[in-house]
Amino acid sequence: MSGSKCTRLAGPLVKQLLESVDTVLFDCDGVIWRGDQAIPGASQVINLLKERGKKVFFVTNNSTKTRKMYAEKMSAMGFNVTENEVFGTAYCCAAYLKTICKLEGKVYLVGSPAMRHELEAVGIQQTGVGPDHVSGKPIDWANVPLDPDVKAVVVGFDEHFSYTKLNRALQYLLQKDCLFVGTNRDTRLPLEGGKAVPGTGCLLQAVETAAQRQAQTVGKPNHFMFDCLAAQFGVERERCLMVGDRLDTDIMLGSNCGLKTLLTLTGVSTVAEAQKHQESGCAERQGMVPDYYVESIADLLPALQG
Amino acid sequence: MSGSKCTRLAGPLVKQLLESVDTVLFDCDGVIWRGDQAIPGASQVINLLKERGKKVFFVTNNSTKTRKMYAEKMSAMGFNVTENEVFGTAYCCAAYLKTICKLEGKVYLVGSPAMRHELEAVGIQQTGVGPDHVSGKPIDWANVPLDPDVKAVVVGFDEHFSYTKLNRALQYLLQKDCLFVGTNRDTRLPLEGGKAVPGTGCLLQAVETAAQRQAQTVGKPNHFMFDCLAAQFGVERERCLMVGDRLDTDIMLGSNCGLKTLLTLTGVSTVAEAQKHQESGCAERQGMVPDYYVESIADLLPALQG
């Protein structure tokens, strides 16, 4: 437990670290599963942590699932989890609009059915999801009928993103008092075999460029996701560990919130990248250097079983 | 003809300026027309300039029309113009791929029928235009079949822009040797009554964010449009005047190419904005300060008629 960072977590250090924390936050994709495959040993780690009295939470930038959908997916994989332990951006975005913005009005939603569901669950009306194809000419687009009750534009992952949706978002955002919230800025959604598809960050960037305004994002590395769970569960920062596979979102979130941080190498980022940040001498990049790293969260198993 | 900039062009200065140039470049929207309405006096100005022996060209970032479509629109408004005097980004983009990139292969096109037409006119094959709706799941999108002949992704204005097109562009651009060209970076297309719809810059930004690569753009303020017409018509920079309504594209193009510059106030930018750039002391912003300004290009009429 020295002051040095980016230390390989092994041997007696594992037990020492686990004893120093009451709460462990896990990113999901690349950490406890990859696609539809659980990381071997992940469910035992999670379940044993809970048996040992640790609070465990799941924080994910993916906005395409509700808390309930996550809990079901995880239960099917053998994780002992309840939906109120899951903090995805679909839920957190709704919570942000409700508790921080105290939104009175409707949302123009660029997003998924899961986002619609989480908004409705906190009593926020929205304009609907699904395809919205173009028709007419530029002057018709500029004069597209707007719903006068809309007081916020929300952008999450939307496979039906289109020029028409981009234009509607712009027309709402030209109203100065219209709020502008994004779920997250991930530029790509990584998939098996090193493949990737465009992430929410691309869609958000298009809307921001049109509107010449910057959205408030709720996802990692923004502190809101942590604030949200800390407010509900009374987490002590100094006794909290953030575990993730991405330096720019997971580890940065931990740094932003004053948590201990652990990089796992089953996902996107590498130790070499972390070391480059460390050696850069750039203050901002130090937030992307984890305290510790492991090959897989399965490396925590022996200490939990012993 | 002093060294001071941002001078109101009036009185004997008009004749002096016109005598000092052989070639005049005009932006179109906001300069010679607004939407489908010619600026009063604009056609007389253009026609008289040509009668007085000046070469006149039209340079526009709008990629939704071919040279022929522009020439027809302008002829119908009373302008004496031929299509080889028109340099739009649909044409210039095709010319850039052919003459500068010497592209051997097909284009994956995010764009309009006009862009398809201009590409075909220089013998470049492309993948087609129109709607491209989403189906399947992320892993299907990542494995979308790619045309092995595609060697360039080209992004222009496309009202059918969609997540599917964004994804296809990404999958091509993940191939390191795939060229990446955009028509222009205008963030909005301004319309009558202060209205606007999203411009090509928004679509390009989405693709750039996904690909984590920057496109080469051919439109103003990039010098390529000027190079393109100068190569064909032998224009002398010092005896050339650029007339436009936008400081960031038109006036910047003129500055980038060493031309004289004239801002007209019938479009987007104002004298106050030009003065702010001038007073900023910022070197880069000096390129957005025009040499002269007029209320409308009709202000050139008396000197041409006299």
Short mmCIF file of C-alpha atoms in Angstrom, two decimals, chain A residues 51-153:
data_model
loop_
_atom_site.label_atom_id
_atom_site.label_comp_id
_atom_site.label_asym_id
_atom_site.label_seq_id
_atom_site.Cartn_x
_atom_site.Cartn_y
_atom_site.Cartn_z
CA GLU A 51 -20.64 -12.82 1.45
CA ARG A 52 -17.65 -11.09 3.09
CA GLY A 53 -19.89 -8.08 3.77
CA LYS A 54 -18.75 -5.77 0.98
CA LYS A 55 -21.23 -3.57 -0.82
CA VAL A 56 -20.97 -4.24 -4.55
CA PHE A 57 -22.28 -2.02 -7.36
CA PHE A 58 -22.16 -2.12 -11.14
CA VAL A 59 -21.54 1.09 -13.07
CA THR A 60 -21.84 1.00 -16.86
CA ASN A 61 -21.94 3.65 -19.58
CA ASN A 62 -24.03 1.40 -21.83
CA SER A 63 -27.47 3.04 -22.14
CA THR A 64 -29.27 0.24 -23.99
CA LYS A 65 -30.44 -1.68 -20.91
CA THR A 66 -32.61 -0.91 -17.89
CA ARG A 67 -31.47 -1.81 -14.36
CA LYS A 68 -33.89 -4.74 -14.53
CA MET A 69 -32.42 -6.00 -17.83
CA TYR A 70 -28.91 -5.86 -16.34
CA ALA A 71 -29.95 -7.68 -13.18
CA GLU A 72 -31.59 -10.40 -15.27
CA LYS A 73 -28.56 -10.81 -17.55
CA MET A 74 -26.26 -11.00 -14.52
CA SER A 75 -28.47 -13.43 -12.59
CA ALA A 76 -28.54 -15.71 -15.63
CA MET A 77 -24.71 -15.67 -15.53
CA GLY A 78 -24.69 -16.70 -11.87
CA PHE A 79 -24.14 -13.31 -10.24
CA ASN A 80 -25.93 -12.65 -6.98
CA VAL A 81 -27.29 -9.20 -7.78
CA THR A 82 -30.40 -7.03 -7.39
CA GLU A 83 -31.43 -4.30 -9.76
CA ASN A 84 -30.85 -1.47 -7.30
CA GLU A 85 -27.16 -2.38 -7.28
CA VAL A 86 -26.94 -1.56 -11.00
CA PHE A 87 -26.16 1.97 -12.19
CA GLY A 88 -26.38 2.16 -15.98
CA THR A 89 -26.56 5.45 -17.88
CA ALA A 90 -30.20 4.85 -18.91
CA TYR A 91 -31.16 4.86 -15.22
CA CYS A 92 -28.63 7.50 -14.14
CA CYS A 93 -29.72 9.87 -16.90
CA ALA A 94 -33.32 9.67 -15.70
CA ALA A 95 -32.15 10.14 -12.09
CA TYR A 96 -30.04 13.14 -13.12
CA LEU A 97 -32.96 14.84 -14.89
CA LYS A 98 -35.25 14.16 -11.95
CA THR A 99 -33.04 14.90 -8.93
CA ILE A 100 -30.42 17.37 -10.19
CA CYS A 101 -32.21 19.21 -13.02
CA LYS A 102 -35.64 18.86 -11.38
CA LEU A 103 -36.98 18.74 -14.94
CA GLU A 104 -40.57 19.88 -15.33
CA GLY A 105 -41.44 18.93 -18.87
CA LYS A 106 -40.90 16.39 -21.57
CA VAL A 107 -37.70 14.97 -23.05
CA TYR A 108 -36.89 14.88 -26.77
CA LEU A 109 -35.20 11.49 -26.72
CA VAL A 110 -32.46 10.25 -29.04
CA GLY A 111 -32.10 6.84 -27.45
CA SER A 112 -33.27 3.31 -26.80
CA PRO A 113 -36.45 1.69 -25.42
CA ALA A 114 -34.47 1.12 -22.20
CA MET A 115 -33.94 4.88 -21.83
CA ARG A 116 -37.63 5.49 -22.46
CA HIS A 117 -38.45 2.95 -19.79
CA GLU A 118 -36.13 4.46 -17.17
CA LEU A 119 -37.45 7.96 -17.87
CA GLU A 120 -41.03 6.77 -17.48
CA ALA A 121 -40.09 4.96 -14.26
CA VAL A 122 -39.24 8.33 -12.66
CA GLY A 123 -42.31 9.97 -14.19
CA ILE A 124 -40.64 11.86 -17.05
CA GLN A 125 -42.53 11.98 -20.35
CA GLN A 126 -40.62 11.61 -23.60
CA THR A 127 -41.26 11.86 -27.33
CA GLY A 128 -40.77 8.21 -28.25
CA VAL A 129 -38.07 6.05 -29.81
CA GLY A 130 -37.50 4.22 -33.11
CA PRO A 131 -37.03 5.23 -36.75
CA ASP A 132 -37.62 8.84 -37.86
CA HIS A 133 -36.97 9.13 -41.60
CA VAL A 134 -36.48 12.29 -43.61
CA SER A 135 -39.07 13.91 -45.85
CA GLY A 136 -39.51 17.34 -47.43
CA LYS A 137 -36.90 20.03 -47.96
CA PRO A 138 -34.55 22.09 -45.75
CA ILE A 139 -37.17 24.76 -45.10
CA ASP A 140 -39.61 22.05 -43.93
CA TRP A 141 -36.94 20.66 -41.61
CA ALA A 142 -36.30 24.10 -40.14
CA ASN A 143 -40.03 24.47 -39.52
CA VAL A 144 -40.61 20.98 -38.14
CA PRO A 145 -43.43 21.11 -35.53
CA LEU A 146 -41.96 21.13 -32.00
CA ASP A 147 -43.68 19.81 -28.89
CA PRO A 148 -44.03 22.87 -26.62
CA ASP A 149 -43.73 20.64 -23.52
CA VAL A 150 -40.19 19.52 -24.42
CA LYS A 151 -37.68 21.12 -22.03
CA ALA A 152 -34.69 18.82 -22.55
CA VAL A 153 -32.86 17.00 -25.33
#
